Amino acid sequence: MAHERTLTVGGHPVRVLEDGQGVGVPAVFFAGIGGLPRWIPFLDHLAASRRVIAPSLPGFPGAADFRHLDSLLDWIVHAVETIEALDEHPVDLLGSSVGGALAAEVAALAGSLVNRLVLIAPFGVYDEADPAADIWAQVPGPDAIPNLVCSDPENWKTAWQLPEGAEAIDFQVMHSRAMEAAARLLFPFGDTGVVSRLHRVTHPTLLLRGDEDRVLPASYNDRFRAALPGEVRTATIEAAGHLAELDAPEATAREINAFLADQEFSRGEA
């Protein structure tokens, strides 16, 4: 079972889940849409070969406070201070979806905190000619978000399965709060302007996406890669949607572990 602890970041509590063994650089994971209501199989697969640390992002399960963050800069500072509070940097920084947007910003603006960077279908860009799905304009209903972010909506529902003894209303509030927090950061189009800062990211980087991503077009990962000046590897996860870590946890973790373990990787070999 993962260990749980609490950090204080900017005066606000942040839940941290942690598991795995081994010396060396830990892997820090910023979750995607919805956050982490619990430790998930993807993190188990990562933790089989390294120590994995998953701090909650503001508004996501485990870090309820977020309304004090009024600008993109506030969110970035919070993400930077979260990694600083772990006091183990540099880290291998992994971010999915919403978490990928913040992970990219941390690498660009506080690069000394990062060893290697992994981005799974990161938000941060928008193209009117190839628009992303509008997560916040879905027809209300229990299946709307699961059907959009996962190739198999049951994978979302499993992650959000009500724990024994928990109140259903509490989970509903957590989900609503997480979606509101993501909207506060990314609404309306998810364009943070990060492309103009990616020239500062000199870390070896892995860009992943699910081949059935119904949220962000493949061209968005292409734009990230084109803007990154350092070493870049890309991979597509089969039978996976926007949250590839939920749909294909073993395959996604395998790509990441191979990348993080490859000391010979250079952009020329990508």
PDB file of C-alpha atoms in Angstrom:
ATOM      1  CA  MET A   1       0.000   0.000   0.000  1.00  0.00           C
ATOM      2  CA  ALA A   2       1.183   3.508  -0.755  1.00  0.00           C
ATOM      3  CA  HIS A   3       2.229   5.691   2.129  1.00  0.00           C
ATOM      4  CA  GLU A   4       0.353   8.942   2.659  1.00  0.00           C
ATOM      5  CA  ARG A   5       1.656  12.160   4.184  1.00  0.00           C
ATOM      6  CA  THR A   6       0.785  15.834   4.106  1.00  0.00           C
ATOM      7  CA  LEU A   7       2.915  18.768   3.011  1.00  0.00           C
ATOM      8  CA  THR A   8       2.142  22.427   3.544  1.00  0.00           C
ATOM      9  CA  VAL A   9       2.667  24.467   0.381  1.00  0.00           C
ATOM     10  CA  GLY A  10       1.996  28.190   0.507  1.00  0.00           C
ATOM     11  CA  GLY A  11       0.043  27.685   3.710  1.00  0.00           C
ATOM     12  CA  HIS A  12      -2.244  25.044   2.177  1.00  0.00           C
ATOM     13  CA  PRO A  13      -2.258  21.267   2.838  1.00  0.00           C
ATOM     14  CA  VAL A  14      -1.215  18.926   0.034  1.00  0.00           C
ATOM     15  CA  ARG A  15      -1.645  15.156   0.214  1.00  0.00           C
ATOM     16  CA  VAL A  16       1.349  13.144  -0.970  1.00  0.00           C
ATOM     17  CA  LEU A  17       1.106   9.463  -1.928  1.00  0.00           C
ATOM     18  CA  GLU A  18       4.362   7.540  -2.159  1.00  0.00           C
ATOM     19  CA  ASP A  19       5.575   4.002  -2.817  1.00  0.00           C
ATOM     20  CA  GLY A  20       8.473   2.081  -4.328  1.00  0.00           C
ATOM     21  CA  GLN A  21      12.053   1.474  -3.415  1.00  0.00           C
ATOM     22  CA  GLY A  22      15.487   2.199  -4.750  1.00  0.00           C
ATOM     23  CA  VAL A  23      18.085   4.902  -4.609  1.00  0.00           C
ATOM     24  CA  GLY A  24      18.553   7.673  -7.090  1.00  0.00           C
ATOM     25  CA  VAL A  25      16.188  10.164  -8.631  1.00  0.00           C
ATOM     26  CA  PRO A  26      12.538   9.755  -7.569  1.00  0.00           C
ATOM     27  CA  ALA A  27       9.690  10.045 -10.067  1.00  0.00           C
ATOM     28  CA  VAL A  28       7.153  12.746  -9.202  1.00  0.00           C
ATOM     29  CA  PHE A  29       3.753  12.441 -10.908  1.00  0.00           C
ATOM     30  CA  PHE A  30       1.312  15.298 -11.511  1.00  0.00           C
ATOM     31  CA  ALA A  31      -2.045  13.672 -12.306  1.00  0.00           C
ATOM     32  CA  GLY A  32      -4.400  14.505 -15.154  1.00  0.00           C
ATOM     33  CA  ILE A  33      -8.068  15.508 -15.294  1.00  0.00           C
ATOM     34  CA  GLY A  34      -9.791  14.503 -12.056  1.00  0.00           C
ATOM     35  CA  GLY A  35      -6.590  13.895 -10.127  1.00  0.00           C
ATOM     36  CA  LEU A  36      -5.950  10.819  -8.003  1.00  0.00           C
ATOM     37  CA  PRO A  37      -8.848   9.757  -5.805  1.00  0.00           C
ATOM     38  CA  ARG A  38      -6.614   6.796  -4.883  1.00  0.00           C
ATOM     39  CA  TRP A  39      -3.303   5.136  -5.731  1.00  0.00           C
ATOM     40  CA  ILE A  40      -3.728   3.570  -9.195  1.00  0.00           C
ATOM     41  CA  PRO A  41      -2.178   0.523 -10.968  1.00  0.00           C
ATOM     42  CA  PHE A  42      -0.097   2.774 -13.227  1.00  0.00           C
ATOM     43  CA  LEU A  43       1.775   4.033 -10.184  1.00  0.00           C
ATOM     44  CA  ASP A  44       2.299   0.470  -8.971  1.00  0.00           C
ATOM     45  CA  HIS A  45       3.957  -0.390 -12.291  1.00  0.00           C
ATOM     46  CA  LEU A  46       6.203   2.661 -12.022  1.00  0.00           C
ATOM     47  CA  ALA A  47       7.052   1.874  -8.406  1.00  0.00           C
ATOM     48  CA  ALA A  48       8.243  -1.625  -9.313  1.00  0.00           C
ATOM     49  CA  SER A  49      11.580  -0.117 -10.354  1.00  0.00           C
ATOM     50  CA  ARG A  50      11.769   3.251  -8.599  1.00  0.00           C
ATOM     51  CA  ARG A  51      10.329   5.405  -5.868  1.00  0.00           C
ATOM     52  CA  VAL A  52       7.204   7.241  -7.006  1.00  0.00           C
ATOM     53  CA  ILE A  53       5.784  10.362  -5.364  1.00  0.00           C
ATOM     54  CA  ALA A  54       2.348  11.717  -6.293  1.00  0.00           C
ATOM     55  CA  PRO A  55       1.496  15.092  -4.725  1.00  0.00           C
ATOM     56  CA  SER A  56      -2.047  16.346  -5.256  1.00  0.00           C
ATOM     57  CA  LEU A  57      -2.506  19.407  -7.421  1.00  0.00           C
ATOM     58  CA  PRO A  58      -4.727  22.219  -6.111  1.00  0.00           C
ATOM     59  CA  GLY A  59      -8.415  21.344  -6.140  1.00  0.00           C
ATOM     60  CA  PHE A  60      -7.701  17.702  -6.901  1.00  0.00           C
ATOM     61  CA  PRO A  61      -8.419  14.929  -4.362  1.00  0.00           C
ATOM     62  CA  GLY A  62      -6.062  15.458  -1.444  1.00  0.00           C
ATOM     63  CA  ALA A  63      -5.601  19.218  -1.941  1.00  0.00           C
ATOM     64  CA  ALA A  64      -8.989  20.871  -1.705  1.00  0.00           C
ATOM     65  CA  ASP A  65      -7.809  24.483  -1.693  1.00  0.00           C
ATOM     66  CA  PHE A  66      -7.363  26.200  -5.058  1.00  0.00           C
ATOM     67  CA  ARG A  67      -9.345  29.438  -5.117  1.00  0.00           C
ATOM     68  CA  HIS A  68      -6.334  31.374  -3.831  1.00  0.00           C
ATOM     69  CA  LEU A  69      -4.645  30.755  -7.207  1.00  0.00           C
ATOM     70  CA  ASP A  70      -5.739  33.617  -9.439  1.00  0.00           C
ATOM     71  CA  SER A  71      -3.360  33.360 -12.387  1.00  0.00           C
ATOM     72  CA  LEU A  72      -1.276  30.878 -14.356  1.00  0.00           C
ATOM     73  CA  LEU A  73       1.790  32.186 -12.544  1.00  0.00           C
ATOM     74  CA  ASP A  74       0.176  31.361  -9.191  1.00  0.00           C
ATOM     75  CA  TRP A  75      -0.366  27.770 -10.352  1.00  0.00           C
ATOM     76  CA  ILE A  76       3.211  27.450 -11.603  1.00  0.00           C
ATOM     77  CA  VAL A  77       4.624  28.852  -8.361  1.00  0.00           C
ATOM     78  CA  HIS A  78       2.533  26.374  -6.388  1.00  0.00           C
ATOM     79  CA  ALA A  79       3.836  23.488  -8.527  1.00  0.00           C
ATOM     80  CA  VAL A  80       7.429  24.676  -8.091  1.00  0.00           C
ATOM     81  CA  GLU A  81       7.004  25.065  -4.340  1.00  0.00           C
ATOM     82  CA  THR A  82       5.468  21.599  -4.113  1.00  0.00           C
ATOM     83  CA  ILE A  83       8.584  20.030  -5.628  1.00  0.00           C
ATOM     84  CA  GLU A  84      10.792  22.205  -3.450  1.00  0.00           C
ATOM     85  CA  ALA A  85       8.858  21.059  -0.372  1.00  0.00           C
ATOM     86  CA  LEU A  86       9.600  17.422  -1.228  1.00  0.00           C
ATOM     87  CA  ASP A  87      13.265  18.376  -0.712  1.00  0.00           C
ATOM     88  CA  GLU A  88      14.551  15.697  -3.082  1.00  0.00           C
ATOM     89  CA  HIS A  89      15.188  17.562  -6.298  1.00  0.00           C
ATOM     90  CA  PRO A  90      16.141  17.185  -9.033  1.00  0.00           C
ATOM     91  CA  VAL A  91      13.310  14.731  -9.769  1.00  0.00           C
ATOM     92  CA  ASP A  92      12.114  12.902 -12.828  1.00  0.00           C
ATOM     93  CA  LEU A  93       8.943  14.910 -13.402  1.00  0.00           C
ATOM     94  CA  LEU A  94       5.916  13.195 -14.953  1.00  0.00           C
ATOM     95  CA  GLY A  95       2.718  15.013 -15.842  1.00  0.00           C
ATOM     96  CA  SER A  96      -0.485  13.898 -17.529  1.00  0.00           C
ATOM     97  CA  SER A  97      -3.089  16.137 -19.146  1.00  0.00           C
ATOM     98  CA  VAL A  98      -3.598  19.070 -16.756  1.00  0.00           C
ATOM     99  CA  GLY A  99      -0.607  17.895 -14.743  1.00  0.00           C
ATOM    100  CA  GLY A 100       1.413  17.808 -17.955  1.00  0.00           C
ATOM    101  CA  ALA A 101       0.719  21.491 -18.543  1.00  0.00           C
ATOM    102  CA  LEU A 102       2.170  22.333 -15.131  1.00  0.00           C
ATOM    103  CA  ALA A 103       5.074  19.889 -15.430  1.00  0.00           C
ATOM    104  CA  ALA A 104       6.142  21.568 -18.679  1.00  0.00           C
ATOM    105  CA  GLU A 105       5.997  24.989 -17.025  1.00  0.00           C
ATOM    106  CA  VAL A 106       8.108  23.802 -14.082  1.00  0.00           C
ATOM    107  CA  ALA A 107      10.742  22.412 -16.458  1.00  0.00           C
ATOM    108  CA  ALA A 108      10.771  25.670 -18.413  1.00  0.00           C
ATOM    109  CA  LEU A 109      10.918  28.080 -15.488  1.00  0.00           C
ATOM    110  CA  ALA A 110      12.561  26.091 -12.675  1.00  0.00           C
ATOM    111  CA  GLY A 111      14.667  23.676 -14.647  1.00  0.00           C
ATOM    112  CA  SER A 112      17.133  22.924 -11.847  1.00  0.00           C
ATOM    113  CA  LEU A 113      14.352  20.987 -10.087  1.00  0.00           C
ATOM    114  CA  VAL A 114      13.994  18.546 -12.990  1.00  0.00           C
ATOM    115  CA  ASN A 115      16.188  15.698 -14.177  1.00  0.00           C
ATOM    116  CA  ARG A 116      14.025  14.210 -16.940  1.00  0.00           C
ATOM    117  CA  LEU A 117      10.555  15.177 -18.140  1.00  0.00           C
ATOM    118  CA  VAL A 118       7.639  12.951 -19.162  1.00  0.00           C
ATOM    119  CA  LEU A 119       4.465  14.488 -20.617  1.00  0.00           C
ATOM    120  CA  ILE A 120       1.358  12.400 -21.288  1.00  0.00           C
ATOM    121  CA  ALA A 121      -1.019  14.287 -23.622  1.00  0.00           C
ATOM    122  CA  PRO A 122      -0.232  17.635 -21.992  1.00  0.00           C
ATOM    123  CA  PHE A 123      -2.546  20.598 -22.174  1.00  0.00           C
ATOM    124  CA  GLY A 124      -1.001  23.986 -22.891  1.00  0.00           C
ATOM    125  CA  VAL A 125      -1.605  24.658 -26.588  1.00  0.00           C
ATOM    126  CA  TYR A 126      -4.648  25.281 -28.779  1.00  0.00           C
ATOM    127  CA  ASP A 127      -5.141  25.332 -32.544  1.00  0.00           C
ATOM    128  CA  GLU A 128      -8.363  26.733 -34.017  1.00  0.00           C
ATOM    129  CA  ALA A 129      -7.770  24.640 -37.153  1.00  0.00           C
ATOM    130  CA  ASP A 130      -7.524  21.465 -35.079  1.00  0.00           C
ATOM    131  CA  PRO A 131      -9.510  22.167 -31.912  1.00  0.00           C
ATOM    132  CA  ALA A 132      -9.414  20.122 -28.740  1.00  0.00           C
ATOM    133  CA  ALA A 133     -12.588  18.804 -27.174  1.00  0.00           C
ATOM    134  CA  ASP A 134     -14.228  21.200 -24.748  1.00  0.00           C
ATOM    135  CA  ILE A 135     -14.206  19.240 -21.511  1.00  0.00           C
ATOM    136  CA  TRP A 136     -16.362  21.837 -19.787  1.00  0.00           C
ATOM    137  CA  ALA A 137     -19.108  21.800 -22.427  1.00  0.00           C
ATOM    138  CA  GLN A 138     -20.040  18.135 -22.155  1.00  0.00           C
ATOM    139  CA  VAL A 139     -23.680  17.161 -21.746  1.00  0.00           C
ATOM    140  CA  PRO A 140     -24.133  16.599 -18.007  1.00  0.00           C
ATOM    141  CA  GLY A 141     -24.349  12.984 -16.954  1.00  0.00           C
ATOM    142  CA  PRO A 142     -22.410  10.291 -15.128  1.00  0.00           C
ATOM    143  CA  ASP A 143     -20.817   8.952 -18.329  1.00  0.00           C
ATOM    144  CA  ALA A 144     -19.825  12.207 -20.040  1.00  0.00           C
ATOM    145  CA  ILE A 145     -16.307  12.587 -18.641  1.00  0.00           C
ATOM    146  CA  PRO A 146     -15.472   8.842 -18.491  1.00  0.00           C
ATOM    147  CA  ASN A 147     -16.441   8.430 -22.150  1.00  0.00           C
ATOM    148  CA  LEU A 148     -14.365  11.438 -23.151  1.00  0.00           C
ATOM    149  CA  VAL A 149     -11.108  10.889 -21.264  1.00  0.00           C
ATOM    150  CA  CYS A 150     -10.800   7.088 -21.404  1.00  0.00           C
ATOM    151  CA  SER A 151     -11.019   4.636 -24.302  1.00  0.00           C
ATOM    152  CA  ASP A 152     -12.805   2.348 -21.856  1.00  0.00           C
ATOM    153  CA  PRO A 153     -14.930   4.431 -19.477  1.00  0.00           C
ATOM    154  CA  GLU A 154     -14.892   1.589 -16.945  1.00  0.00           C
ATOM    155  CA  ASN A 155     -11.248   2.450 -16.237  1.00  0.00           C
ATOM    156  CA  TRP A 156     -12.295   5.909 -15.032  1.00  0.00           C
ATOM    157  CA  LYS A 157     -15.134   4.441 -13.007  1.00  0.00           C
ATOM    158  CA  THR A 158     -12.772   1.970 -11.343  1.00  0.00           C
ATOM    159  CA  ALA A 159     -10.421   4.769 -10.328  1.00  0.00           C
ATOM    160  CA  TRP A 160     -13.390   6.658  -8.899  1.00  0.00           C
ATOM    161  CA  GLN A 161     -15.043   3.660  -7.263  1.00  0.00           C
ATOM    162  CA  LEU A 162     -16.495   4.598  -3.912  1.00  0.00           C
ATOM    163  CA  PRO A 163     -14.334   3.235  -1.080  1.00  0.00           C
ATOM    164  CA  GLU A 164     -15.990   1.176   1.603  1.00  0.00           C
ATOM    165  CA  GLY A 165     -17.476   3.445   4.224  1.00  0.00           C
ATOM    166  CA  ALA A 166     -17.175   6.602   2.095  1.00  0.00           C
ATOM    167  CA  GLU A 167     -20.084   8.896   1.348  1.00  0.00           C
ATOM    168  CA  ALA A 168     -21.134   9.158  -2.304  1.00  0.00           C
ATOM    169  CA  ILE A 169     -21.694  12.890  -1.931  1.00  0.00           C
ATOM    170  CA  ASP A 170     -18.071  13.342  -0.837  1.00  0.00           C
ATOM    171  CA  PHE A 171     -16.795  11.756  -4.038  1.00  0.00           C
ATOM    172  CA  GLN A 172     -19.190  13.853  -6.111  1.00  0.00           C
ATOM    173  CA  VAL A 173     -17.881  16.996  -4.442  1.00  0.00           C
ATOM    174  CA  MET A 174     -14.263  15.896  -5.031  1.00  0.00           C
ATOM    175  CA  HIS A 175     -14.962  15.333  -8.714  1.00  0.00           C
ATOM    176  CA  SER A 176     -16.772  18.658  -9.163  1.00  0.00           C
ATOM    177  CA  ARG A 177     -13.993  20.490  -7.331  1.00  0.00           C
ATOM    178  CA  ALA A 178     -11.308  18.873  -9.505  1.00  0.00           C
ATOM    179  CA  MET A 179     -13.104  19.859 -12.711  1.00  0.00           C
ATOM    180  CA  GLU A 180     -13.557  23.410 -11.426  1.00  0.00           C
ATOM    181  CA  ALA A 181      -9.884  23.643 -10.527  1.00  0.00           C
ATOM    182  CA  ALA A 182      -8.836  22.438 -13.990  1.00  0.00           C
ATOM    183  CA  ALA A 183     -11.176  25.006 -15.535  1.00  0.00           C
ATOM    184  CA  ARG A 184      -9.659  27.767 -13.399  1.00  0.00           C
ATOM    185  CA  LEU A 185      -6.250  26.886 -14.835  1.00  0.00           C
ATOM    186  CA  LEU A 186      -7.152  26.060 -18.444  1.00  0.00           C
ATOM    187  CA  PHE A 187     -10.576  27.500 -19.393  1.00  0.00           C
ATOM    188  CA  PRO A 188     -11.635  28.059 -22.092  1.00  0.00           C
ATOM    189  CA  PHE A 189      -9.185  26.542 -24.592  1.00  0.00           C
ATOM    190  CA  GLY A 190      -6.332  25.119 -22.542  1.00  0.00           C
ATOM    191  CA  ASP A 191      -3.775  27.449 -24.142  1.00  0.00           C
ATOM    192  CA  THR A 192      -1.283  28.543 -21.482  1.00  0.00           C
ATOM    193  CA  GLY A 193       1.233  30.003 -23.913  1.00  0.00           C
ATOM    194  CA  VAL A 194       3.773  27.381 -22.864  1.00  0.00           C
ATOM    195  CA  VAL A 195       5.104  26.969 -26.415  1.00  0.00           C
ATOM    196  CA  SER A 196       6.830  30.327 -26.088  1.00  0.00           C
ATOM    197  CA  ARG A 197       8.712  29.000 -23.049  1.00  0.00           C
ATOM    198  CA  LEU A 198       9.577  25.473 -24.172  1.00  0.00           C
ATOM    199  CA  HIS A 199      12.903  26.648 -25.640  1.00  0.00           C
ATOM    200  CA  ARG A 200      14.068  26.732 -22.007  1.00  0.00           C
ATOM    201  CA  VAL A 201      13.425  22.998 -21.530  1.00  0.00           C
ATOM    202  CA  THR A 202      16.772  21.316 -22.120  1.00  0.00           C
ATOM    203  CA  HIS A 203      15.950  18.112 -20.239  1.00  0.00           C
ATOM    204  CA  PRO A 204      15.574  14.748 -21.992  1.00  0.00           C
ATOM    205  CA  THR A 205      11.830  14.553 -22.616  1.00  0.00           C
ATOM    206  CA  LEU A 206       9.343  11.788 -23.395  1.00  0.00           C
ATOM    207  CA  LEU A 207       6.045  12.736 -25.060  1.00  0.00           C
ATOM    208  CA  LEU A 208       3.270  10.145 -24.847  1.00  0.00           C
ATOM    209  CA  ARG A 209      -0.345  10.003 -25.978  1.00  0.00           C
ATOM    210  CA  GLY A 210      -3.053   7.385 -26.258  1.00  0.00           C
ATOM    211  CA  ASP A 211      -3.987   6.407 -29.797  1.00  0.00           C
ATOM    212  CA  GLU A 212      -7.670   6.891 -28.941  1.00  0.00           C
ATOM    213  CA  ASP A 213      -7.325  10.302 -27.278  1.00  0.00           C
ATOM    214  CA  ARG A 214     -10.636  12.088 -27.834  1.00  0.00           C
ATOM    215  CA  VAL A 215      -9.600  15.243 -25.978  1.00  0.00           C
ATOM    216  CA  LEU A 216      -6.381  16.509 -27.588  1.00  0.00           C
ATOM    217  CA  PRO A 217      -5.425  15.965 -31.254  1.00  0.00           C
ATOM    218  CA  ALA A 218      -2.090  14.295 -32.040  1.00  0.00           C
ATOM    219  CA  SER A 219      -0.921  17.598 -33.538  1.00  0.00           C
ATOM    220  CA  TYR A 220      -0.715  19.086 -30.038  1.00  0.00           C
ATOM    221  CA  ASN A 221       2.037  16.689 -29.006  1.00  0.00           C
ATOM    222  CA  ASP A 222       3.706  17.496 -32.337  1.00  0.00           C
ATOM    223  CA  ARG A 223       3.715  21.180 -31.414  1.00  0.00           C
ATOM    224  CA  PHE A 224       5.341  20.398 -28.092  1.00  0.00           C
ATOM    225  CA  ARG A 225       8.037  18.354 -29.766  1.00  0.00           C
ATOM    226  CA  ALA A 226       8.748  21.005 -32.387  1.00  0.00           C
ATOM    227  CA  ALA A 227       9.239  23.632 -29.676  1.00  0.00           C
ATOM    228  CA  LEU A 228      11.500  21.530 -27.426  1.00  0.00           C
ATOM    229  CA  PRO A 229      15.199  22.091 -28.154  1.00  0.00           C
ATOM    230  CA  GLY A 230      16.573  19.189 -26.127  1.00  0.00           C
ATOM    231  CA  GLU A 231      16.412  15.423 -26.413  1.00  0.00           C
ATOM    232  CA  VAL A 232      12.896  14.232 -27.253  1.00  0.00           C
ATOM    233  CA  ARG A 233      11.372  10.769 -27.604  1.00  0.00           C
ATOM    234  CA  THR A 234       7.752  10.140 -28.575  1.00  0.00           C
ATOM    235  CA  ALA A 235       5.500   7.112 -28.248  1.00  0.00           C
ATOM    236  CA  THR A 236       1.846   6.249 -28.778  1.00  0.00           C
ATOM    237  CA  ILE A 237       0.050   3.929 -26.376  1.00  0.00           C
ATOM    238  CA  GLU A 238      -2.359   1.520 -28.063  1.00  0.00           C
ATOM    239  CA  ALA A 239      -5.949   1.110 -26.864  1.00  0.00           C
ATOM    240  CA  ALA A 240      -5.651   4.182 -24.639  1.00  0.00           C
ATOM    241  CA  GLY A 241      -7.492   7.458 -24.464  1.00  0.00           C
ATOM    242  CA  HIS A 242      -6.529  10.851 -23.089  1.00  0.00           C
ATOM    243  CA  LEU A 243      -5.656   9.400 -19.680  1.00  0.00           C
ATOM    244  CA  ALA A 244      -3.421   6.631 -20.992  1.00  0.00           C
ATOM    245  CA  GLU A 245      -2.280   5.871 -17.453  1.00  0.00           C
ATOM    246  CA  LEU A 246      -5.819   4.701 -16.635  1.00  0.00           C
ATOM    247  CA  ASP A 247      -6.527   2.814 -19.868  1.00  0.00           C
ATOM    248  CA  ALA A 248      -3.150   1.116 -20.307  1.00  0.00           C
ATOM    249  CA  PRO A 249      -1.272   1.390 -17.013  1.00  0.00           C
ATOM    250  CA  GLU A 250       1.297  -1.326 -17.685  1.00  0.00           C
ATOM    251  CA  ALA A 251       2.146  -0.230 -21.225  1.00  0.00           C
ATOM    252  CA  THR A 252       2.366   3.437 -20.230  1.00  0.00           C
ATOM    253  CA  ALA A 253       4.605   2.682 -17.251  1.00  0.00           C
ATOM    254  CA  ARG A 254       6.789   0.416 -19.394  1.00  0.00           C
ATOM    255  CA  GLU A 255       7.487   3.236 -21.880  1.00  0.00           C
ATOM    256  CA  ILE A 256       8.276   5.636 -19.052  1.00  0.00           C
ATOM    257  CA  ASN A 257      10.520   3.247 -17.113  1.00  0.00           C
ATOM    258  CA  ALA A 258      12.473   2.415 -20.273  1.00  0.00           C
ATOM    259  CA  PHE A 259      12.966   6.101 -21.009  1.00  0.00           C
ATOM    260  CA  LEU A 260      14.042   6.977 -17.482  1.00  0.00           C
ATOM    261  CA  ALA A 261      16.493   4.055 -17.420  1.00  0.00           C
ATOM    262  CA  ASP A 262      18.076   4.839 -20.793  1.00  0.00           C
ATOM    263  CA  GLN A 263      21.260   6.702 -19.984  1.00  0.00           C
ATOM    264  CA  GLU A 264      22.340   6.654 -23.652  1.00  0.00           C
ATOM    265  CA  PHE A 265      19.299   8.464 -24.972  1.00  0.00           C
ATOM    266  CA  SER A 266      19.985  11.483 -27.145  1.00  0.00           C
ATOM    267  CA  ARG A 267      17.821  13.480 -29.514  1.00  0.00           C
ATOM    268  CA  GLY A 268      19.735  12.134 -32.480  1.00  0.00           C
ATOM    269  CA  GLU A 269      18.557   8.623 -31.611  1.00  0.00           C
ATOM    270  CA  ALA A 270      14.886   9.553 -31.138  1.00  0.00           C
TER     271      ALA A 270
END
